[in-house]
Coordinates of C-alpha atoms and ligand atoms in Angstrom, one line a residue:
W1 CA 2.8 -27.0 18.4
A2 CA 1.3 -23.7 17.4
A3 CA 3.9 -21.7 19.3
D4 CA 6.7 -23.7 17.8
Y5 CA 5.1 -23.4 14.4
H6 CA 5.0 -19.6 14.8
A7 CA 8.6 -19.4 16.0
G8 CA 9.8 -21.5 13.1
L9 CA 8.1 -19.7 10.3
R10 CA 11.2 -18.1 8.9
E11 CA 12.7 -21.6 8.4
R12 CA 9.9 -22.6 6.0
P13 CA 9.4 -21.6 2.3
V14 CA 6.6 -19.0 2.2
R15 CA 4.6 -20.5 -0.6
A16 CA 4.0 -24.3 -0.5
Q17 CA 6.5 -26.0 -2.6
T18 CA 4.4 -29.1 -3.2
A19 CA 3.1 -30.4 -6.6
P20 CA -0.6 -30.9 -7.1
G21 CA -1.6 -34.3 -5.6
D22 CA 1.4 -34.6 -3.3
I23 CA -0.7 -34.2 -0.2
A24 CA -3.7 -36.2 -1.2
A25 CA -1.3 -39.1 -2.0
Q26 CA -0.3 -39.2 1.7
V27 CA -3.9 -39.5 3.0
A28 CA -5.8 -42.8 3.0
D29 CA -8.4 -43.3 0.2
S30 CA -11.2 -44.2 2.6
P31 CA -12.1 -43.4 6.2
P32 CA -11.0 -45.8 9.0
E33 CA -13.6 -48.3 10.3
L34 CA -11.9 -48.4 13.7
A35 CA -10.6 -45.6 16.0
E36 CA -7.0 -44.7 15.6
P37 CA -4.8 -43.4 18.5
F38 CA -4.9 -39.6 18.6
E39 CA -1.0 -39.6 18.7
R40 CA -1.0 -41.1 15.3
V41 CA -3.6 -38.7 14.0
F42 CA -1.6 -35.7 15.3
A43 CA 1.7 -37.1 14.0
D44 CA 0.3 -37.4 10.5
F45 CA -1.0 -33.8 10.7
A46 CA 2.4 -32.5 11.7
R47 CA 4.2 -34.6 9.0
I48 CA 1.8 -34.1 6.1
V49 CA 0.0 -30.7 6.5
P50 CA 2.5 -27.9 7.2
P51 CA 4.7 -28.7 4.1
G52 CA 1.5 -28.5 2.1
M53 CA 0.6 -25.1 3.3
T54 CA 1.4 -21.6 2.1
H55 CA 2.4 -19.8 5.3
W56 CA 0.3 -16.6 5.4
Q57 CA 1.9 -15.5 8.6
H58 CA 5.4 -15.9 7.4
P59 CA 7.2 -12.6 8.0
S60 CA 8.1 -12.5 4.2
F61 CA 4.5 -13.1 2.9
F62 CA 3.8 -10.0 0.8
A63 CA 1.3 -11.5 -1.6
Y64 CA -2.5 -10.9 -1.8
F65 CA -3.7 -9.3 1.4
P66 CA -2.6 -10.7 4.8
S67 CA -4.3 -13.3 7.0
N68 CA -3.1 -13.0 10.5
A69 CA -3.8 -15.0 13.6
A70 CA -2.6 -13.4 16.9
P71 CA -1.9 -16.1 19.5
E72 CA -4.4 -14.8 22.0
A73 CA -7.1 -14.8 19.3
I74 CA -6.2 -18.4 18.4
I75 CA -6.9 -19.4 22.1
A76 CA -10.3 -17.7 21.8
E77 CA -11.0 -19.7 18.7
Q78 CA -10.2 -22.9 20.6
L79 CA -12.4 -22.0 23.5
A80 CA -15.3 -21.3 21.1
G81 CA -14.6 -24.6 19.5
A82 CA -14.6 -26.3 22.9
M83 CA -18.0 -25.0 23.6
A84 CA -19.3 -26.0 20.1
A85 CA -20.9 -22.5 20.1
Q86 CA -23.8 -21.9 17.7
G87 CA -25.2 -18.4 17.7
M88 CA -28.2 -18.5 15.4
L89 CA -30.5 -17.0 18.1
W90 CA -29.9 -15.0 21.2
Q91 CA -31.1 -18.0 23.3
T92 CA -28.9 -20.5 21.6
S93 CA -25.8 -18.7 22.9
P94 CA -26.6 -15.5 24.8
A95 CA -23.0 -14.7 25.5
L96 CA -22.1 -15.0 21.9
T97 CA -24.9 -12.6 20.8
E98 CA -24.2 -10.0 23.5
L99 CA -20.4 -10.1 23.0
E100 CA -21.0 -9.7 19.2
T101 CA -23.1 -6.6 19.9
R102 CA -20.4 -5.2 22.2
M103 CA -17.4 -6.1 20.1
T104 CA -18.9 -4.7 16.9
D105 CA -19.5 -1.6 18.8
W106 CA -15.9 -1.5 20.1
L107 CA -14.8 -1.9 16.4
R108 CA -17.2 0.8 15.3
Q109 CA -15.6 3.2 17.8
A110 CA -12.1 1.9 16.9
V111 CA -12.5 2.8 13.2
G112 CA -14.3 6.1 13.9
L113 CA -17.8 5.3 12.6
P114 CA -20.5 7.4 14.4
E115 CA -23.0 6.0 16.8
G116 CA -26.1 4.7 15.1
F117 CA -24.2 2.1 13.1
A118 CA -25.0 -1.4 14.3
G119 CA -22.6 -4.3 13.6
V120 CA -22.8 -8.0 12.9
L121 CA -19.9 -10.4 12.3
Q122 CA -20.2 -12.3 9.0
D123 CA -17.8 -15.0 8.0
T124 CA -16.3 -13.1 5.1
A125 CA -16.6 -9.8 3.2
S126 CA -18.1 -11.7 0.3
M127 CA -21.0 -12.7 2.5
A128 CA -21.5 -9.2 3.9
T129 CA -21.6 -7.8 0.4
L130 CA -24.1 -10.5 -0.6
C131 CA -26.3 -9.4 2.3
A132 CA -25.9 -5.7 1.1
V133 CA -26.8 -6.6 -2.5
L134 CA -29.9 -8.6 -1.3
C135 CA -30.9 -5.5 0.8
M136 CA -30.5 -3.3 -2.3
R137 CA -32.6 -5.6 -4.4
E138 CA -35.4 -5.9 -1.8
R139 CA -35.5 -2.2 -1.1
A140 CA -35.8 -1.5 -4.8
L141 CA -38.5 -4.1 -5.2
D142 CA -40.4 -3.3 -2.0
G143 CA -39.7 -6.7 -0.6
R144 CA -41.2 -8.6 -3.6
G145 CA -38.0 -10.2 -4.8
N146 CA -37.9 -12.8 -2.0
R147 CA -41.7 -13.6 -2.4
E148 CA -42.2 -13.5 -6.1
G149 CA -38.8 -13.7 -7.8
L150 CA -37.3 -11.5 -10.4
A151 CA -39.0 -12.8 -13.5
G152 CA -40.9 -10.2 -15.5
R153 CA -39.6 -7.2 -13.5
P154 CA -37.5 -4.4 -14.7
A155 CA -33.8 -5.1 -14.5
V156 CA -32.4 -4.3 -11.0
R157 CA -29.1 -2.4 -11.5
I158 CA -26.0 -2.1 -9.2
Y159 CA -23.2 0.4 -9.8
A160 CA -19.5 0.1 -8.9
S161 CA -16.1 0.9 -10.2
G162 CA -14.1 -1.6 -12.2
Q163 CA -11.7 -1.7 -9.3
T164 CA -14.2 -3.5 -7.0
H165 CA -13.5 -7.0 -5.9
S166 CA -14.9 -10.1 -7.7
S167 CA -17.1 -10.7 -4.6
I168 CA -19.4 -7.9 -5.9
D169 CA -19.8 -9.7 -9.2
K170 CA -20.6 -12.9 -7.4
A171 CA -23.1 -11.2 -5.1
C172 CA -24.9 -10.0 -8.3
W173 CA -24.9 -13.6 -9.7
I174 CA -26.2 -15.2 -6.5
S175 CA -28.9 -12.5 -5.9
G176 CA -30.3 -13.2 -9.3
I177 CA -29.4 -9.6 -10.5
G178 CA -27.0 -11.0 -13.0
Q179 CA -23.5 -9.9 -14.2
E180 CA -24.9 -7.7 -17.0
N181 CA -26.8 -5.6 -14.4
L182 CA -23.7 -4.8 -12.5
V183 CA -22.7 -1.6 -14.2
K184 CA -18.9 -1.0 -13.9
I185 CA -17.8 2.6 -14.3
A186 CA -14.3 3.7 -15.2
S187 CA -12.0 5.1 -12.5
S188 CA -9.7 8.0 -12.6
P189 CA -6.2 7.2 -13.9
V190 CA -4.9 9.3 -11.0
H191 CA -3.9 7.9 -7.5
P192 CA -6.0 6.7 -5.6
W193 CA -8.1 5.9 -8.7
P194 CA -11.6 6.9 -7.6
V195 CA -14.6 6.0 -9.7
D196 CA -15.9 8.7 -12.1
V197 CA -18.9 9.8 -10.1
N198 CA -20.3 11.9 -13.0
A199 CA -20.2 9.0 -15.3
M200 CA -22.0 6.9 -12.7
A201 CA -24.7 9.5 -12.3
E202 CA -25.2 9.5 -16.0
A203 CA -25.4 5.8 -16.1
I204 CA -28.1 5.8 -13.4
R205 CA -30.2 8.4 -15.2
A206 CA -29.9 6.6 -18.5
D207 CA -31.0 3.4 -16.8
R208 CA -34.1 5.1 -15.3
A209 CA -34.9 6.5 -18.7
A210 CA -34.7 3.0 -20.2
G211 CA -37.1 1.6 -17.6
R212 CA -34.5 -0.2 -15.5
L213 CA -34.4 -0.1 -11.7
P214 CA -31.3 1.4 -10.1
A215 CA -30.9 -0.2 -6.6
G216 CA -27.5 0.5 -5.1
I217 CA -23.9 1.6 -5.3
I218 CA -20.9 -0.4 -4.1
A219 CA -17.9 1.8 -3.2
C220 CA -14.4 0.6 -2.9
V221 CA -11.9 1.7 -0.3
G222 CA -8.6 -0.1 -0.8
G223 CA -9.3 -2.2 -3.9
T224 CA -7.6 -5.5 -4.2
S225 CA -5.6 -4.9 -7.3
I226 CA -3.8 -1.6 -6.5
G227 CA -5.7 -0.2 -3.5
A228 CA -8.2 2.1 -5.4
C229 CA -10.3 4.3 -3.1
D230 CA -13.5 5.9 -4.3
D231 CA -14.6 9.4 -3.2
I232 CA -17.1 8.2 -0.6
S233 CA -18.5 11.7 0.1
A234 CA -19.4 12.2 -3.6
L235 CA -20.9 8.7 -3.8
V236 CA -23.0 9.4 -0.6
S237 CA -24.4 12.6 -2.3
L238 CA -25.2 10.6 -5.5
A239 CA -26.8 7.8 -3.5
R240 CA -29.0 10.3 -1.6
E241 CA -30.0 12.2 -4.7
E242 CA -31.0 9.0 -6.4
G243 CA -32.5 7.2 -3.4
L244 CA -30.0 4.3 -3.7
Y245 CA -28.4 2.1 -1.0
L246 CA -24.7 2.6 -0.6
H247 CA -22.4 -0.2 0.5
V248 CA -18.7 0.4 1.2
D249 CA -16.3 -2.5 0.7
A250 CA -13.2 -1.8 2.8
A251 CA -12.3 -5.5 3.3
W252 CA -8.6 -4.9 3.6
A253 CA -8.2 -1.1 4.2
G254 CA -10.9 -0.9 6.9
S255 CA -8.5 -2.2 9.6
A256 CA -6.2 0.8 9.0
M257 CA -9.0 3.1 10.0
I258 CA -8.1 2.4 13.6
C259 CA -5.4 5.0 12.9
P260 CA -7.2 8.4 12.6
E261 CA -4.6 9.7 10.1
F262 CA -5.8 7.2 7.5
R263 CA -9.5 8.0 7.7
S264 CA -9.3 10.5 4.9
L265 CA -9.3 7.5 2.6
W266 CA -13.0 6.9 3.5
K267 CA -14.0 10.5 4.2
G268 CA -17.8 10.6 4.2
V269 CA -18.3 7.0 5.2
E270 CA -20.8 8.0 7.9
G271 CA -23.3 8.6 5.1
A272 CA -23.1 5.0 3.8
D273 CA -25.9 2.5 4.4
S274 CA -23.4 -0.3 5.1
V275 CA -19.7 -0.9 5.5
V276 CA -17.6 -4.0 5.6
F277 CA -14.1 -4.7 6.7
N278 CA -12.2 -7.8 7.7
P279 CA -10.5 -8.0 11.0
H280 CA -9.4 -11.4 9.7
K281 CA -7.1 -9.8 7.2
W282 CA -4.8 -7.2 8.7
L283 CA -5.9 -6.8 12.3
G284 CA -4.9 -10.2 13.7
V285 CA -8.1 -12.1 14.1
P286 CA -8.0 -15.6 12.6
M287 CA -10.3 -16.4 9.7
E288 CA -13.3 -15.9 9.7
C289 CA -14.3 -12.5 11.0
S290 CA -15.8 -9.9 8.9
A291 CA -17.3 -6.7 10.5
H292 CA -20.4 -5.6 8.7
F293 CA -21.9 -2.3 9.9
V294 CA -25.4 -1.1 8.9
R295 CA -27.2 2.1 9.6
D296 CA -30.6 0.4 9.7
P297 CA -30.6 -3.3 10.7
D298 CA -34.2 -3.4 9.5
N299 CA -32.9 -3.6 6.0
L300 CA -31.2 -6.9 6.9
V301 CA -33.9 -8.3 9.0
S302 CA -36.7 -7.6 6.5
T303 CA -34.6 -9.2 3.8
L304 CA -33.1 -12.2 5.6
A305 CA -35.3 -13.1 8.6
I306 CA -37.4 -16.2 8.3
Q307 CA -39.2 -17.8 11.2
P308 CA -40.5 -21.4 10.9
E309 CA -41.9 -22.5 14.2
Y310 CA -38.7 -24.3 15.2
L311 CA -36.9 -21.0 15.1
R312 CA -39.4 -18.9 17.0
T313 CA -38.4 -17.6 20.4
H314 CA -41.7 -17.1 22.2
G315 CA -41.6 -14.5 24.8
R316 CA -38.2 -13.2 23.7
D317 CA -39.3 -10.6 21.3
G318 CA -37.0 -7.6 20.7
L319 CA -33.7 -9.5 21.2
I320 CA -31.1 -9.8 18.4
N321 CA -31.1 -13.1 16.6
Y322 CA -28.0 -12.6 14.4
S323 CA -29.0 -15.4 12.0
E324 CA -31.7 -12.8 10.9
W325 CA -28.8 -10.4 9.9
S326 CA -27.0 -13.1 7.9
V327 CA -27.5 -15.6 5.1
T328 CA -26.5 -18.6 7.1
L329 CA -28.5 -19.9 10.0
G330 CA -25.7 -21.5 12.0
R331 CA -23.0 -19.1 13.1
R332 CA -19.7 -19.3 15.0
F333 CA -18.6 -17.4 18.1
R334 CA -16.5 -14.8 16.2
A335 CA -16.7 -12.1 18.8
L336 CA -14.6 -14.0 21.3
K337 CA -11.5 -13.7 19.2
L338 CA -12.0 -10.0 18.8
W339 CA -12.4 -9.5 22.5
F340 CA -9.2 -11.4 23.2
L341 CA -7.3 -9.6 20.5
L342 CA -8.4 -6.1 21.3
R343 CA -7.6 -6.6 25.0
A344 CA -4.3 -8.3 24.5
Y345 CA -2.9 -5.6 22.2
G346 CA -5.0 -2.6 22.8
L347 CA -5.8 -0.3 20.0
E348 CA -2.4 1.4 20.4
G349 CA -0.6 -1.9 20.0
L350 CA -2.5 -2.6 16.8
R351 CA -2.0 0.9 15.4
E352 CA 1.7 0.7 16.0
R353 CA 1.9 -2.5 13.8
L354 CA -0.2 -1.1 11.0
R355 CA 1.7 2.2 10.9
K356 CA 5.0 0.4 10.7
H357 CA 3.7 -1.6 7.8
V358 CA 2.6 1.5 5.9
R359 CA 6.0 3.2 6.6
W360 CA 8.1 0.2 5.5
S361 CA 6.0 -0.2 2.4
Q362 CA 6.5 3.5 1.5
S363 CA 10.2 3.3 2.0
L364 CA 10.6 0.2 -0.1
A365 CA 8.6 1.8 -2.9
A366 CA 11.0 4.7 -2.8
R367 CA 14.0 2.4 -2.9
I368 CA 12.5 0.5 -5.9
A369 CA 11.7 3.7 -7.7
A370 CA 15.4 4.7 -7.4
T371 CA 16.7 1.2 -8.5
P372 CA 17.8 1.1 -12.2
G373 CA 15.8 -1.4 -14.2
F374 CA 12.8 -1.3 -11.9
E375 CA 9.8 1.0 -11.8
V376 CA 7.0 1.6 -9.4
V377 CA 3.8 1.1 -11.3
T378 CA 1.3 2.3 -8.7
E379 CA 2.3 4.4 -5.6
P380 CA 1.4 3.0 -2.2
V381 CA -2.1 3.2 -0.8
L382 CA -1.5 2.3 2.9
S383 CA 0.9 -0.7 2.6
L384 CA 0.1 -1.8 -1.0
F385 CA 2.0 -0.7 -4.1
S386 CA 3.0 -2.4 -7.3
F387 CA 6.2 -2.4 -9.3
R388 CA 7.7 -3.9 -12.5
F389 CA 11.1 -5.2 -13.6
A390 CA 11.8 -3.1 -16.7
P391 CA 15.4 -3.4 -17.9
G392 CA 16.1 -1.7 -21.2
G393 CA 15.9 -3.7 -24.5
I394 CA 13.2 -6.2 -23.5
E395 CA 10.1 -6.3 -25.6
D396 CA 7.8 -8.5 -23.7
L397 CA 7.8 -7.1 -20.2
D398 CA 4.7 -9.1 -19.2
A399 CA 6.5 -12.4 -19.9
L400 CA 9.6 -11.2 -18.1
N401 CA 7.7 -10.2 -15.0
L402 CA 5.7 -13.4 -14.9
A403 CA 8.9 -15.4 -15.2
L404 CA 10.5 -13.3 -12.5
L405 CA 7.5 -13.9 -10.2
A406 CA 7.5 -17.6 -10.8
A407 CA 11.2 -17.8 -10.0
I408 CA 10.7 -15.7 -6.8
N409 CA 7.9 -17.9 -5.6
D410 CA 9.7 -21.1 -6.5
D411 CA 12.7 -19.8 -4.5
G412 CA 10.5 -19.7 -1.3
R413 CA 12.2 -16.9 0.6
T414 CA 9.4 -14.5 -0.2
Y415 CA 6.0 -14.6 -1.8
L416 CA 4.5 -12.0 -4.2
T417 CA 1.6 -12.0 -6.7
Q418 CA 0.7 -10.1 -9.8
T419 CA -2.0 -7.8 -11.0
R420 CA -2.9 -6.0 -14.3
V421 CA -2.5 -2.3 -14.4
G422 CA -3.8 -0.9 -17.7
E423 CA -2.4 -3.2 -20.3
G424 CA 0.6 -4.4 -18.3
I425 CA 1.4 -7.0 -15.6
A426 CA 2.7 -5.5 -12.4
I427 CA 4.0 -7.2 -9.2
R428 CA 2.0 -6.4 -6.1
F429 CA 3.8 -5.8 -2.8
Q430 CA 1.7 -5.5 0.3
V431 CA 3.1 -5.5 3.9
G432 CA 0.7 -7.1 6.4
P433 CA 2.1 -10.1 8.4
F434 CA 1.9 -9.5 12.1
E435 CA 5.5 -10.4 12.7
S436 CA 7.2 -8.8 9.7
T437 CA 10.2 -6.5 10.4
E438 CA 11.6 -3.8 8.2
A439 CA 14.5 -6.2 7.5
D440 CA 12.0 -8.7 6.1
V441 CA 10.5 -6.1 3.8
Q442 CA 13.8 -4.8 2.5
G443 CA 15.2 -8.4 2.4
A444 CA 12.3 -9.4 0.1
F445 CA 13.5 -6.9 -2.5
D446 CA 17.1 -8.0 -2.1
T447 CA 15.8 -11.4 -3.1
V448 CA 14.0 -9.9 -6.1
L449 CA 17.2 -8.2 -7.2
E450 CA 19.3 -11.4 -6.8
I451 CA 16.7 -13.5 -8.8
S452 CA 16.2 -10.8 -11.5
A453 CA 20.0 -10.6 -12.0
G454 CA 20.1 -14.4 -12.3
L455 CA 17.2 -14.4 -14.8
M456 CA 19.0 -11.8 -17.0
A457 CA 22.3 -13.7 -16.8
G458 CA 20.5 -16.8 -17.9
R459 CA 19.2 -14.9 -21.0
G460 CA 22.8 -13.9 -21.7
A461 CA 21.9 -10.2 -21.0
Ligands
LIG1 N1 -13.2 -7.0 -1.0 C1 -11.9 -6.8 -1.1 C2 -11.4 -5.4 -1.4 C3 -10.9 -7.8 -1.0 O1 -9.6 -7.5 -1.1 C4 -11.4 -9.1 -0.6 C5 -10.4 -10.2 -0.5 O2 -9.2 -10.0 -0.5 C6 -12.7 -9.3 -0.5 C7 -13.6 -8.3 -0.7 C8 -13.3 -10.7 -0.2 O3 -13.0 -11.0 1.1 P1 -13.5 -12.4 1.8 O4 -12.4 -13.4 1.5 O5 -13.6 -12.0 3.2 O6 -14.7 -12.7 1.2

């Protein structure tokens, strides 16, 4: 079924064309008392679920960031499921733990991080960033936050650019640090929009003078909106001067670092305390698989390890228990899908895909820039850029672009999403599906041209 599904993706609309409630209406209100034949269960899946899905691996999915699932990695996911693997401790799944150590080290080498970084596979980048923020908090409070709470203490402060992902805000909520203690600093208006490091340094000093407690910096490489990249070397220097923990969020762009020519985007990263990127986005590993590298695992272990008697492993001291590097106790066998993927394609096979995506994206951006009535709003970072439909004589360009986007996504041939750049709405375009071709990329803009012409004709323009 999966192979046929993959082969037939082009025949499906990219974004689900269902109305809210359509799918729920096809599923019984209550669970069955008696077993049903599996054939009936499977037939219902095949009938009800795929039409209610947005097809992330559709070759014309250019929205958000990608979610790919290479066939070989899907098999690994099934095998892990067949073993009901649970890797909270070394002894609960030794192969899981040892492959996780080996695979994160393969990834470390693949993206050019130096020896000395240790890796763990979290479910998502949000979770890795939460772990990083908890480490920042505990480091700043000498481990007293977990024991005594935050009440009555100076405000713990985290610094980031306004281009960082909302998972950083959430990590500050969940860690008890609070939204108001996440200090967002303006970024440069110039591509690739790095945060203003001098302004950040001033904010840190002002906070210290006011009795607040600076704890960490979160840097952004390939921000979600337009691909913003901070100057990591400058942030490393600042973090060192101020004794702060530096976490780098490269959730999407990190996969591209398997290509040495893109590594200038995170130059200086070897000086960070932790780095996260998601092989489950661009690289081809199915959800969930987030590679979290740390320079000193003791930060994680001293923040997150807890050992009631039922979790103690007498006589097995010194082995890695990855639940002590994570928020959750139970954890899946994520390394298996990495092992299968990396061996089935090789780094060269994966690099070739990513390089093509970047090239196609750049050539489409150039075509759009040369198309009357359209403008490129932000130039590409890797395979992400944004554009706007801007025919002359229209006052409300935001409304026009939102109407265009709705019409494109209702049409179903391609799928795009919007962002805000400065005051205006822009349409994001990001190439990432495993099986996209250059014709799919160019064809998506042919669709945009056709639909925008229809929209203007409908307005009598
Ligand atoms: N950071 C960035 C830059 C992202 O683009 C995203 C998601 O797209 C995330 C973090 C959150 O990733 P996850 O869904 O793995 O939590």
